[in-house]
Structures are given as C-alpha cells and as structure tokens.
Coordinates of C-alpha atoms in Angstrom, one line a residue:
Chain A
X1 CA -0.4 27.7 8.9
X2 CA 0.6 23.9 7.1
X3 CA 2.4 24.0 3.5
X4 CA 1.0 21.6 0.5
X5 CA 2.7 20.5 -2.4
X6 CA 0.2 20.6 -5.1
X7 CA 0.6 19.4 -8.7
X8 CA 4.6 20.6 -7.9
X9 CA 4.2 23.8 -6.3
X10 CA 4.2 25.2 -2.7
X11 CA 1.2 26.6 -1.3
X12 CA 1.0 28.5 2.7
X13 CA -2.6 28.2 3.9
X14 CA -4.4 29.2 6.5
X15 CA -7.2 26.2 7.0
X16 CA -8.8 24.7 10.2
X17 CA -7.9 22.3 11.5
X18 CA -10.3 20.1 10.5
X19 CA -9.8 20.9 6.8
X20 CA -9.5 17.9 4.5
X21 CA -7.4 17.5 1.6
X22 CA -10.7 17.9 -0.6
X23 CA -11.9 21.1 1.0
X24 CA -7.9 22.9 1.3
X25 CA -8.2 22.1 -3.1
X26 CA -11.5 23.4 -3.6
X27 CA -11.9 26.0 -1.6
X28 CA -8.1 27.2 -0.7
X29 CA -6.4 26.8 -3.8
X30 CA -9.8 27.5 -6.3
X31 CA -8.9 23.8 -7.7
X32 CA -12.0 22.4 -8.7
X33 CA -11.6 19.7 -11.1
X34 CA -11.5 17.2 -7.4
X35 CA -15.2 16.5 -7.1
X36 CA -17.0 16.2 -3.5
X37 CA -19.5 13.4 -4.1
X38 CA -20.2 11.7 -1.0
X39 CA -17.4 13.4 1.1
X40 CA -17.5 9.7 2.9
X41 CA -14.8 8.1 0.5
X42 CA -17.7 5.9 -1.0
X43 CA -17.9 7.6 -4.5
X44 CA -14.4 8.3 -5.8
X45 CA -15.1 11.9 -6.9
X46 CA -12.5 13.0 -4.9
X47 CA -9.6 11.3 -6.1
X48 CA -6.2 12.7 -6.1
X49 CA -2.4 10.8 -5.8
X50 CA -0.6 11.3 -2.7
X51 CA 3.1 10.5 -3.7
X52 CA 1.9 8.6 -6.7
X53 CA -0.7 7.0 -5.2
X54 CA -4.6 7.3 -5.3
X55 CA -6.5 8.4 -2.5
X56 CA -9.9 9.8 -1.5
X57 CA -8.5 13.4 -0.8
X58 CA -12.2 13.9 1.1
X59 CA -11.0 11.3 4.1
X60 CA -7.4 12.8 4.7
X61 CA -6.6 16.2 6.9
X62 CA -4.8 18.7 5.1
X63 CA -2.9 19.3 8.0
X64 CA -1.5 15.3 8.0
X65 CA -0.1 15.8 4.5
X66 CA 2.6 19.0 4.6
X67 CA 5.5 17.9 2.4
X68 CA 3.8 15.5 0.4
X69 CA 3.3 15.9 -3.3
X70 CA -0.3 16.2 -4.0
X71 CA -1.1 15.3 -7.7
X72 CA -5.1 16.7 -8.4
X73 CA -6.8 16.4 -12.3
X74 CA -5.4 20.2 -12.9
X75 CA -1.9 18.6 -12.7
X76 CA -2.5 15.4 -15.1
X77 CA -2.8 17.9 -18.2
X78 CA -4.7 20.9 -19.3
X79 CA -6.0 22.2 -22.5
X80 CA -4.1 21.8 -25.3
X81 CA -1.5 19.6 -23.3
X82 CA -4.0 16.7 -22.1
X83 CA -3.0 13.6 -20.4
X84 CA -3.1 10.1 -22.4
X85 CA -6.0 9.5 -20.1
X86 CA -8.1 12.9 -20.9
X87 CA -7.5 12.6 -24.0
X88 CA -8.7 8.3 -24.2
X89 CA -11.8 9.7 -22.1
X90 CA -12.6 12.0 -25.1
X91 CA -12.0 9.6 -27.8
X92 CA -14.0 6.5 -25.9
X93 CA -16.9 9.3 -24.7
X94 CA -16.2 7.8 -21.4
X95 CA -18.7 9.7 -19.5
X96 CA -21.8 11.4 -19.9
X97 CA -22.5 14.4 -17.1
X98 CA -18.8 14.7 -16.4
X99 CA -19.2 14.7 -12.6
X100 CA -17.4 11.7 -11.7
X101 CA -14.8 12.1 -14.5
X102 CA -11.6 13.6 -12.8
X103 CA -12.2 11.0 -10.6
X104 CA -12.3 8.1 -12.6
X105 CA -9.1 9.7 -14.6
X106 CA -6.6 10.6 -11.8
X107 CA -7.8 7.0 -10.3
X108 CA -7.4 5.2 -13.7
X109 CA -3.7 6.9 -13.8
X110 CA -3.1 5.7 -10.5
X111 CA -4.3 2.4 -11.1
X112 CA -2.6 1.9 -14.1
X113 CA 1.0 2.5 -11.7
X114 CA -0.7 -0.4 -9.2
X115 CA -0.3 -2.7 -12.4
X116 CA 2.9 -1.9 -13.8
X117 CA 4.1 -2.3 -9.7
X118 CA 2.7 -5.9 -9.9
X119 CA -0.1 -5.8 -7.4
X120 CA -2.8 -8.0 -7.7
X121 CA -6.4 -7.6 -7.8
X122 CA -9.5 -9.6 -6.0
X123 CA -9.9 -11.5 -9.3
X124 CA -6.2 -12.0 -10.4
X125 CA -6.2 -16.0 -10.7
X126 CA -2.8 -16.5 -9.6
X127 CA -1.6 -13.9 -7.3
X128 CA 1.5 -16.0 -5.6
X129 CA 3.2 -15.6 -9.2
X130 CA 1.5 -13.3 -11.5
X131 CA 1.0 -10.1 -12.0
X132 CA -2.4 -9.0 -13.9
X133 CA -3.4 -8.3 -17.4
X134 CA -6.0 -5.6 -18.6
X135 CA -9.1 -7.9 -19.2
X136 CA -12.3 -6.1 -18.7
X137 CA -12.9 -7.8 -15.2
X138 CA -9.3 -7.1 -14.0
X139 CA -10.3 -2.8 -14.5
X140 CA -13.6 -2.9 -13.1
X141 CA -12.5 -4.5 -9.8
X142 CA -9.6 -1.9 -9.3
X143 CA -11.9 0.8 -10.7
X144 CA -14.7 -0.1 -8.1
X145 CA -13.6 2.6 -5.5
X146 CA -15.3 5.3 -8.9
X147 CA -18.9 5.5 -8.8
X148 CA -20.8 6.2 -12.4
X149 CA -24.2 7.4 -11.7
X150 CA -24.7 7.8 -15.6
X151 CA -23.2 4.1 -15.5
X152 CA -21.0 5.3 -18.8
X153 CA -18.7 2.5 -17.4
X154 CA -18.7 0.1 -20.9
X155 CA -16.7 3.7 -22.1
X156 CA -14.8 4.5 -19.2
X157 CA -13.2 0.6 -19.0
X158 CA -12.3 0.9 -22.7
X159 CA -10.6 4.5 -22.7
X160 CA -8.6 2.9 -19.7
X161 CA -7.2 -0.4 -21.5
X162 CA -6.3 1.7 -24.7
X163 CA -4.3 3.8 -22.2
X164 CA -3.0 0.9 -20.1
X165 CA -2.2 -1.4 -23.6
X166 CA -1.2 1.3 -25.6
X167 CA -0.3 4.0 -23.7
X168 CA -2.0 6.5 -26.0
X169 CA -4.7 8.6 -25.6
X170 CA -5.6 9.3 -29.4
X171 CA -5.7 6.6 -32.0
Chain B
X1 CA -17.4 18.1 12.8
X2 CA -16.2 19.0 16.0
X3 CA -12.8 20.7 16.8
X4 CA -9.7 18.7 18.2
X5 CA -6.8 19.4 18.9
X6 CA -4.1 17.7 16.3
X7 CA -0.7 16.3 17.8
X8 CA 2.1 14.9 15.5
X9 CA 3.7 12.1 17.6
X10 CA 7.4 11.8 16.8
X11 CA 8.3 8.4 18.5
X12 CA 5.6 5.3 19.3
X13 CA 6.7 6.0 23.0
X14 CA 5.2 10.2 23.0
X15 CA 2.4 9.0 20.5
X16 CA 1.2 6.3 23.6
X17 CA 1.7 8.8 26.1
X18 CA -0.3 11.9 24.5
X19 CA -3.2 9.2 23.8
X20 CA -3.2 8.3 27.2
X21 CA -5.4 12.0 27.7
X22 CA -9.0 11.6 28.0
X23 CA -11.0 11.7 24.4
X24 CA -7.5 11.2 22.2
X25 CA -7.4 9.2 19.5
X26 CA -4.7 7.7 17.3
X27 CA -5.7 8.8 13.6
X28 CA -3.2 6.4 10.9
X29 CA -5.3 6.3 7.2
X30 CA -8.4 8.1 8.9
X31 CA -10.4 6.4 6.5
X32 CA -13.1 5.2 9.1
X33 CA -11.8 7.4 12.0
X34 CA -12.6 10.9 9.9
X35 CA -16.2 9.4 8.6
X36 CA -17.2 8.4 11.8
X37 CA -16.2 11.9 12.8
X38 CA -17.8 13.8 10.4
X39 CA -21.4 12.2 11.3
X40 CA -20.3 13.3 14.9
X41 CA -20.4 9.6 16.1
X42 CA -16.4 10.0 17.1
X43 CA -15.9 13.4 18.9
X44 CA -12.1 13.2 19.6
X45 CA -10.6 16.4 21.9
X46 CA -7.0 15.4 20.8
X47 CA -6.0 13.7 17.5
X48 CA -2.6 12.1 17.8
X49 CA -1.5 11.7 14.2
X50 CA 1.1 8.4 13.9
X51 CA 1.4 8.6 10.3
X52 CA 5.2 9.4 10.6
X53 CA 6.3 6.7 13.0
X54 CA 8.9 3.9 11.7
X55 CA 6.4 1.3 11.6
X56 CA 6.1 0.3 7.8
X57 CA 8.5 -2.8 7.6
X58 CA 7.4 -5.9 7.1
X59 CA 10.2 -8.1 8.1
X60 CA 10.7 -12.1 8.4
X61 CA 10.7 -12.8 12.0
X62 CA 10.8 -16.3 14.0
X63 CA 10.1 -18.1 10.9
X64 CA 6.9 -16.1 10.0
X65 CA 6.5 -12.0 9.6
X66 CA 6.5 -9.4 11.8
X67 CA 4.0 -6.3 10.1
X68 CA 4.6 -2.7 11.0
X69 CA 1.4 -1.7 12.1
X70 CA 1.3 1.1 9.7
X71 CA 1.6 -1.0 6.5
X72 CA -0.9 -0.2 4.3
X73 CA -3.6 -2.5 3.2
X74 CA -2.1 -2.0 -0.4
X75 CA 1.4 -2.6 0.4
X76 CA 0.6 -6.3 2.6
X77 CA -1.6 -7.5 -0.2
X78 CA 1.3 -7.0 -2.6
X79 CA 4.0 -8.3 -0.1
X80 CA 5.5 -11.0 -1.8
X81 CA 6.3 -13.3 1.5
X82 CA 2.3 -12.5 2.3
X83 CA 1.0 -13.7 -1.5
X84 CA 3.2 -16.7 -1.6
X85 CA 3.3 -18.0 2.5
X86 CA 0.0 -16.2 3.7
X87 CA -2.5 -16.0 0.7
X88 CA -5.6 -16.3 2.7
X89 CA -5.0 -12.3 4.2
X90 CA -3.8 -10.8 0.8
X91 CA -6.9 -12.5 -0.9
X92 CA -9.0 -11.0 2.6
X93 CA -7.5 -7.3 2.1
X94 CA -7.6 -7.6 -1.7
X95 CA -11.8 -8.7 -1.1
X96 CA -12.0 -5.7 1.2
X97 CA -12.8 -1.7 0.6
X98 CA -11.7 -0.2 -2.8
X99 CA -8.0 0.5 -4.2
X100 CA -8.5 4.1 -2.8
X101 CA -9.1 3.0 0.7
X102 CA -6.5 0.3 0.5
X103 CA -3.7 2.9 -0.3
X104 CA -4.7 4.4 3.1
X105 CA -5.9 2.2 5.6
X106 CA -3.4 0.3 7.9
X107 CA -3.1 -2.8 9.4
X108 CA -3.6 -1.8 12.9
X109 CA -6.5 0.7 12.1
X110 CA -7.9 -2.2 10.0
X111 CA -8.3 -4.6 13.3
X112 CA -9.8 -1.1 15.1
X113 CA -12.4 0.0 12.7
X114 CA -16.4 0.0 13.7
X115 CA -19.4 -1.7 12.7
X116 CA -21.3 -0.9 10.2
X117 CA -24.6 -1.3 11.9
X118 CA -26.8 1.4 10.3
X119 CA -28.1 2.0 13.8
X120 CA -24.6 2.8 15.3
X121 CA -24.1 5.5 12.4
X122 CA -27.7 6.9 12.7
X123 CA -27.6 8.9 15.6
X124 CA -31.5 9.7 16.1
X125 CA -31.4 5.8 16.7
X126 CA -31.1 4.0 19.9
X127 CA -27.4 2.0 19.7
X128 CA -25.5 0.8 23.3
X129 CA -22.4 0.7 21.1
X130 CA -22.5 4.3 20.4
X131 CA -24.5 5.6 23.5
X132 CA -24.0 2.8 26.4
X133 CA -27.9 2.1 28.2
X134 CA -29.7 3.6 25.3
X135 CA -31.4 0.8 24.0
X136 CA -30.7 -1.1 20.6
X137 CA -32.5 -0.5 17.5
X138 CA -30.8 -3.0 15.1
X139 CA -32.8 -5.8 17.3
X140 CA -35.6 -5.5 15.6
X141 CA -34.7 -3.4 12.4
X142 CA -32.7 -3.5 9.6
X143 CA -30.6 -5.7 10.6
X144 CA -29.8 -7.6 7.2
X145 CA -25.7 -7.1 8.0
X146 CA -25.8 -7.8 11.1
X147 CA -24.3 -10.8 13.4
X148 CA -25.9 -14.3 14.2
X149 CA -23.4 -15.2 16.9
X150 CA -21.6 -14.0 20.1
X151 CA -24.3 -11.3 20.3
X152 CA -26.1 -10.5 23.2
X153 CA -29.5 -8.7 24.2
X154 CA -27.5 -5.6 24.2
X155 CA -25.7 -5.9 20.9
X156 CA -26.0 -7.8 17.4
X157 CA -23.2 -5.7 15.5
X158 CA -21.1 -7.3 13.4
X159 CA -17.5 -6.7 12.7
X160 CA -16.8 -5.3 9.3
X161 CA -13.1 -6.4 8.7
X162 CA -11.9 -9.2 5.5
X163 CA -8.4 -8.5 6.9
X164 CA -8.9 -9.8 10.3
X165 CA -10.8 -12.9 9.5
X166 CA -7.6 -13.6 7.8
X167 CA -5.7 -12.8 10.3
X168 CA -7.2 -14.9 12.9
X169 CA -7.8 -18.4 10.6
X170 CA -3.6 -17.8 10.6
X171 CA -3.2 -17.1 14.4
X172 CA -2.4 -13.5 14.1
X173 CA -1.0 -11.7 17.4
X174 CA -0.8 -8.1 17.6
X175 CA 2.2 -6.3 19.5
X176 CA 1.6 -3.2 21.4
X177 CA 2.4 -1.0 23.5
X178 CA 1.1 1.3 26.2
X179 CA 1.4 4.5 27.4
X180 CA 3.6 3.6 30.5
X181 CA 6.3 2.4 28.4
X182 CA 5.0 -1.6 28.5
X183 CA 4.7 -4.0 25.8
X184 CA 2.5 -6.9 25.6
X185 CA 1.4 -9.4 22.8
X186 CA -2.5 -10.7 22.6
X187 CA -3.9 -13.0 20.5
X188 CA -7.1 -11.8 18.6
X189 CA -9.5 -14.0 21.0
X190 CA -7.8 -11.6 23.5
X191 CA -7.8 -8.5 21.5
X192 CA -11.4 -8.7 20.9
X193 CA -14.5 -8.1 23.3
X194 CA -17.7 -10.1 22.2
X195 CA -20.6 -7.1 23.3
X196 CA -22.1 -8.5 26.6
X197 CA -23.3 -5.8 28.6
X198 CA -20.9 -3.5 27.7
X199 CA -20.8 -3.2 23.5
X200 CA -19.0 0.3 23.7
X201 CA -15.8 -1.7 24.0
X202 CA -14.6 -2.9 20.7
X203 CA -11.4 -4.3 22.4
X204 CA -9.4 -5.0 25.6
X205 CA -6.5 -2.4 24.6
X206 CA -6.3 0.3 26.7
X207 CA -6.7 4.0 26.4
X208 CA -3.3 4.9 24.7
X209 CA -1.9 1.6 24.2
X210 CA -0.8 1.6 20.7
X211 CA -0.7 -1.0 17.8
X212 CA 2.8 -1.2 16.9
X213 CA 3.1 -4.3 14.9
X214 CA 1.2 -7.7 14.0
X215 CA 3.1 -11.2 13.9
X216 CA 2.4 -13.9 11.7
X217 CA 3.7 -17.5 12.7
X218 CA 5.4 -19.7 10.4
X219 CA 3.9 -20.5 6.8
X220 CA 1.1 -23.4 7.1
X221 CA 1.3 -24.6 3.4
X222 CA -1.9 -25.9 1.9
X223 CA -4.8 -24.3 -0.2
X224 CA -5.7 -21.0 1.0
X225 CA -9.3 -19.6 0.2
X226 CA -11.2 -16.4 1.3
X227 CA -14.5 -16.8 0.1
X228 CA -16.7 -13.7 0.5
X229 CA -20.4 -13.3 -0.1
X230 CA -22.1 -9.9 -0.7
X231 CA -24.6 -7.9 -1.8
X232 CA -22.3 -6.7 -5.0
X233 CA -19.2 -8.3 -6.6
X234 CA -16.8 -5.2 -5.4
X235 CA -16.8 -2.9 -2.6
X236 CA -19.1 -4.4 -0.2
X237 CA -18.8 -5.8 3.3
X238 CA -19.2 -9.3 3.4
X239 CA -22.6 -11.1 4.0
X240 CA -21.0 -13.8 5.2
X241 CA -16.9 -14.7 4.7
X242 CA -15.0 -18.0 5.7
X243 CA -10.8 -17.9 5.5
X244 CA -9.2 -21.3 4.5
X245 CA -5.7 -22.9 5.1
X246 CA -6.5 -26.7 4.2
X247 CA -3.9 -29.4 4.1
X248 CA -4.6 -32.7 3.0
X249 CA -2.3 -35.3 3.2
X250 CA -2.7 -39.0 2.5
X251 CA -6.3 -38.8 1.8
X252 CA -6.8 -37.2 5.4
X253 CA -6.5 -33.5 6.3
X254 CA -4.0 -32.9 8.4
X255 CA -4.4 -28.8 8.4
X256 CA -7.3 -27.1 9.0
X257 CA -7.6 -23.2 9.8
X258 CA -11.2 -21.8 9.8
X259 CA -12.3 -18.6 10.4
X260 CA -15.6 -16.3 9.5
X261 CA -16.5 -12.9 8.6
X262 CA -19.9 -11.5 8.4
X263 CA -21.6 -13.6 11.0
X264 CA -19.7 -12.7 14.2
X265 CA -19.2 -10.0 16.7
X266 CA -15.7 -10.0 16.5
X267 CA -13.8 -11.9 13.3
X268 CA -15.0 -15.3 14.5
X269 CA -13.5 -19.0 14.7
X270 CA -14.9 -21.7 16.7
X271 CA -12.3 -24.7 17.5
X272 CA -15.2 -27.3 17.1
X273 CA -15.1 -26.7 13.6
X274 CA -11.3 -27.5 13.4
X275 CA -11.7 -30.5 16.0
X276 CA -14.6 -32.3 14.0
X277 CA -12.6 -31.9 10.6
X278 CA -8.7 -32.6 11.7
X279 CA -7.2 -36.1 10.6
X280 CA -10.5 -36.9 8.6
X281 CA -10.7 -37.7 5.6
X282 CA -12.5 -35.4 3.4
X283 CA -16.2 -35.9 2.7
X284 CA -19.5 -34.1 2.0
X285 CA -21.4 -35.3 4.7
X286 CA -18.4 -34.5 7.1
X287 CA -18.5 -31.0 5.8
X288 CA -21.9 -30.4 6.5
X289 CA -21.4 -31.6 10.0
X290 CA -19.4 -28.8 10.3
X291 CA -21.4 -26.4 9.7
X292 CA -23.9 -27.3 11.8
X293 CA -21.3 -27.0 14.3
X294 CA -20.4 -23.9 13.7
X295 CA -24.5 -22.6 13.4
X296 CA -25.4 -24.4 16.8
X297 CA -25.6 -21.6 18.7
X298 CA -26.7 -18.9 15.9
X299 CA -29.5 -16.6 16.5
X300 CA -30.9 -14.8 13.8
X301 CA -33.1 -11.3 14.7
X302 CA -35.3 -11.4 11.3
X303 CA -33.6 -9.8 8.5
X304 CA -30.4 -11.6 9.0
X305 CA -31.7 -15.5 9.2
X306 CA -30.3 -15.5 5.8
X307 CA -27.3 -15.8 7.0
X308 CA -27.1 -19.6 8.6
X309 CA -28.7 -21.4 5.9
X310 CA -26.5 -19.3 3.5
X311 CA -23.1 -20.4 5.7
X312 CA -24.8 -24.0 5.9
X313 CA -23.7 -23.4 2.2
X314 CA -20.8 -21.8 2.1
X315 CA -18.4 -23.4 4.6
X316 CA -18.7 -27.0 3.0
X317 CA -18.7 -25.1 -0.4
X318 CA -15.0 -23.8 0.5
X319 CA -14.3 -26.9 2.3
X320 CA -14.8 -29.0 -1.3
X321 CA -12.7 -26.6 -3.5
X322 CA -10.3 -26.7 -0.8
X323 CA -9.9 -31.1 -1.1
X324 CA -11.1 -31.7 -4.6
X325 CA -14.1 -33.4 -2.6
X326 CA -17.3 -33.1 -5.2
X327 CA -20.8 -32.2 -4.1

C-alpha cells in the first residue's frame, strides 16, 4: 500500500510494484488527461510536475514518490476555471488531435517556472550572466522533451509566449 | 517488466550494502534504468532506491566543487559556480536529453547510463554487451551512432553521455564508496572500461559501490565550448561532440582541455591532442594536425565512416572560435 499526493489530495493504493507514476494516474486514480505515448520518456505525453517540476510521470515508480505532491493536467484547471495556459491553447488553436496537449500544457507551465528560476537553455547566448528571454528559439529548445505529431508547434510556441509575456490566457 | 524487489536505503552506508546482493541495482532518476527495464534488457531482483540520501549539495571544496551525486542534471546546469567557473559541463548537460529528463536524471546515473546501440536494446539481436559470447550485430549493421575508437572485435558501442565529456575535458573524479564501508576516488580513465573482450562491463566500480559525489578541481579560466553535432537541433545524442577549455595567452595557448563525445567507447580524450597544441601559437594548419592525431587510430565499420572526416572538421572548427584563429 504507498500514498500519493495528487493535484493536493491523498490517495491509498494498492499498485505493484512495478507501477509507474503514469499507470497509478491512469488506471488507479481514473486521471486520464496524462497521455501514454511512448511510455519510454521520448514523447512528453506523460508529463506531470513533481514538486513543481516537470517530469515524464511514465519513467518514475509510483512507489519512489509517496509524499510528494504530484501536479497532473486535472489539477492545472478544469472547465469553467481553466488555467492561463488552457485557456492560451484555445485562443492560439495550439493543437490539432489533442493527444499530445496535456502534455505540452503541464510542461509549458513547468517550463515557464525554469525561466522565472533563471536557468538557462542550450541556446541562451550568455549563460554565465543571463537569464533567457521568450524568443521563439529559446521555447522550442525547452519544449523539445513534447513531441507534435500533427506538428501544430507554430500554435503551441505562440499560446506559450502570450502566457510566459503576459501571463494571460485570453486576450 | 519483471518483478523486483524495492528497498528504500536510508543512509549511503545500508544503500552500498543492500546492493552488494546479486542482481541489485541502485535506481536515482530511473530514467534509463526503468527503460532499459521495461524492454527486459535490465532484470534487477532487488531495486535499492537512493533517492532520499543527503547527497544533493553542491559545495566549493579544495578550490573547485564537490557534486552530490544526486544533483540533478537541471540543478548543475543552473549552478551558478558551474555556469560561471565550469561552462563547458552546464553547456554539455544543457546539449543533452530534454528539460523532462534533466529534472530527473543525476549526476552519478548520468556517468552510469548505457549505450544506445540499437543492437544492445533489440533483444532478437546478437550484442556481447547485453549477452556476453553472443556475437555482435552492430559490426556490420546499423551502426550510424556508433564508435570509431577504443572499440574492439567484440564491441563498437558508443557512450551516450554530453555530461561526462564535460566532465573528463575538466578532470572530473568521482568519489565512492563500497559496500564494506571503503571509499576511494577514480579518475574517469579509471572509472571507465574500453570493451576488449569483456563489453558487459561499463566500468571498474564494483557490485554495490555507490557514486556518492563528483569533484571538480579548481576553475581553468579560458573559453569554454561544447560543440555537439546531431541528427536534430534538440534532443538527440551526439554524432560527434568535442568539450573545450582554451587559454591563450601571449599569442600562445597556454590551456588546452580536449575531450570527445560520440566517437568513443567511453567519453574519450587522447593527451596527444593536448601535447601537439600546448604553448603553440594558434594556427589552422596546427589545428588540423590535431585532428589527425586524434583520428590515427579510428576505425570506421560502414555506416559510421562519417564520423572521422566529420571530426577532421569539427575539432579545428572549435579550436578557431575558441582563439579568434580564421579559417
């Protein structure tokens, strides 16, 4: 029996040991917005923060993460109370099937706290000193871990950097 | 995947000792550890989960840093002592993986992850990494990835990590410490097996000796440059890498740290290099020299002969942004 903290409530599960993170919210807790993809961590379907922080919740064990607080795309917003993020994804048409999109939004909301922290990216000119702006190169680099089959990633990049400049969803 | 047993080690000591058992396995950020298992190429009996041992400081030591071998990738690319003293590894980690897998990976699984020979992942194919004495199928197959030197007739898998390029171009050592209480410190030439006859061993640590932290020496100065080569411009392993610390000084360079990813069986460096370059003053057909030392003894297998005229190209190529040296 392990204990989760999911999107700020306690669950008691009985799972395998083998259970990943992925499988204990899809199948356990009937949270399916977390997409499996690849299930290798090469897609970014699977996407969920881990104490703030984005992770491929298909290459953790559920059993390695009791008293963390797991944050899943049920527990960014829901209808009628969406997250500045769903809500840019709706206004920029930032997808086209939809698979990859919880995804590419609990990773772009993760992301977005890896900038405001400071970190730099593969293409950050000056990483000694600077931190990074939003140009369209700096968010496709950190958004390379989130595959687009549909390649609606034109879309996807600019409902991000309204988000990340704005911080608004709706214009 | 198979079953395993899962221990949560409380203190680096128990965590060496439980891993001591036949078929354990220390499991940090998992992230090639759980693939690897779900394709049944790792069959752990016992997982020994370290995740909760106090080793994620990185603190100034001896005049240089000593890394908790459970910082993640993330966290030393974003260390502010590492962008400004050691800008070679952040640029390395930052050229590796995806943010995802950067959140999770460590430093000391980083130095211990796989290939990623197609042949040791494919289990229908022959691979003496995976299955010692079964024959290799990379030899003559797709071996595009794959290493041009310290291979052997056993073995042309190359290592996948940015990080530990890095890491050995800036003289790296990693601390550990075993499961009868013992520490020891080994450089990466010593961490490091090249294949031979017996490719199943990545490395010389033994079974529980554990990764507890890496040291850095003290800050080199000069230009730091990780130039990586790949198939895509994110989230690929390298083709071919070289890690640059250059100093020049009086027209003459007076600090040179080389090292190469993508073209070795272990994250490679070759003190010829440094030798024919140290004290000289900077020049294009000096550079080229150098690469020619460092390609003597490459060995391409078909696929991969790419890769020594493409480092013929790369290595003077980092060499001249690193001195202002033109074409």
């Amino acid at each position: 029996m392990i204990t989760l903290t999911v999107n700020g409530a306690e669950h008691k599960l009985d799972v395998d040991i083998r259970t990943t993170i992925l499988d204990a919210l899809r199948d356990h807790l009937g949270l399916t917005g977390s997409k499996k993809g690849c299930d290798h961590g090469q897609c970014g379907a699977c996407t969920v923060l881990i104490n703030g922080r984005r992770v491929n919740s298909c290459l953790t064990l559920a059993v390695m993460h009791e008293g963390d607080e797991i944050t899943t795309i049920e527990g960014l917003g829901e209808p009628g109370n969406l997250h500045p993020m769903q809500e840019s994804f709706l206004h920029h048409d930032g997808y086209q099937c939809g698979y990859c999109t919880p995804g590419q939004i609990v990773s772009a909301v993760g992301m977005l706290g890896e900038v405001k922290d400071g970190w730099p990216s593969h293409v950050t000119g000056d990483i000694a000193h600077g931190g990074a702006d939003l140009s369209n190169e700096e968010i496709s680099e950190r958004m390379s871990g989130n595959l687009c089959r549909c390649s609606a990633y034109p879309n996807i990049v600019d409902a991000i950097r309204q988000v990340g400049t704005t911080g608004k969803g709706a214009v | 995947m198979k079953s395993f047993a899962y221990e949560r080690a409380s203190d680096p000591k128990a965590a060496a000792a439980i891993a001591s058992r036949a078929h354990a396995r220390f499991i940090a950020g998992g992230t090639n550890l759980l693939d690897l298992m779900k394709i049944q190429v790792e069959t752990p009996e016992t997982l020994v989960d370290i995740t909760r041992l106090p080793l994620k400081e990185i603190a100034e030591a001896d005049g240089g840093l000593s890394i908790g071998a459970l910082v993640t990738n993330s966290d030393l690319a974003a260390d502010e002592r590492v962008r400004r003293d050691y800008e070679v590894l952040s640029r390395a980690l930052l050229a590796g993986a995806s943010g995802q897998l950067r959140n999770k990976a460590t430093t000391g699984g980083n130095f211990l992850q796989r290939t990623r020979c197609s042949y040791f992942y494919e289990t229908n194919a022959r691979c003496n990494k995976r299955e010692p004495g079964s024959g290799c199928d990379a030899m003559n197959g797709f071996n595009r990835i794959l290493a041009i030197l310290g291979t052997s007739d056993k073995c042309i898998a190359s290592h996948p990590s940015d990080m530990a390029v890095a890491m050995r171009a800036l003289d790296a050592e990693v601390e550990t410490l075993k499961s009868d209480g013992s520490t020891r410190r080994l450089t990466l030439p010593e961490l490091y097996r090249l294949p031979g006859d017996t490719p199943e061993r990545d490395t010389n640590l033994e079974a529980g000796e554990l990764i507890t932290a890496v040291r850095l020496p003290k800050p080199l100065g000069g230009t730091h440059i990780y130039r990586k080569v790949r198939d895509r411009a994110s989230y690929a392993f390298a083709l071919v890498s070289v890690a640059a610390v250059i100093g020049v000084e009086n027209g003459r360079m007076e600090t040179i740290r080389l090292a190469f990813g993508g073209i070795g069986t272990m994250p490679w460096r070759d003190a010829r290099v440094e030798e024919a370059l140290i004290g000289e003053a900077p020049s294009a057909a000096l550079f080229a020299k150098a690469a020619d030392i460092l390609l003597t003894e490459a060995k391409g297998h078909g696929e991969n002969d790419f890769k020594i005229p493409l480092m013929r190209r790369v290595l003077p190529a980092v060499l001249r942004e690193a001195t202002g040296v033109a074409a």
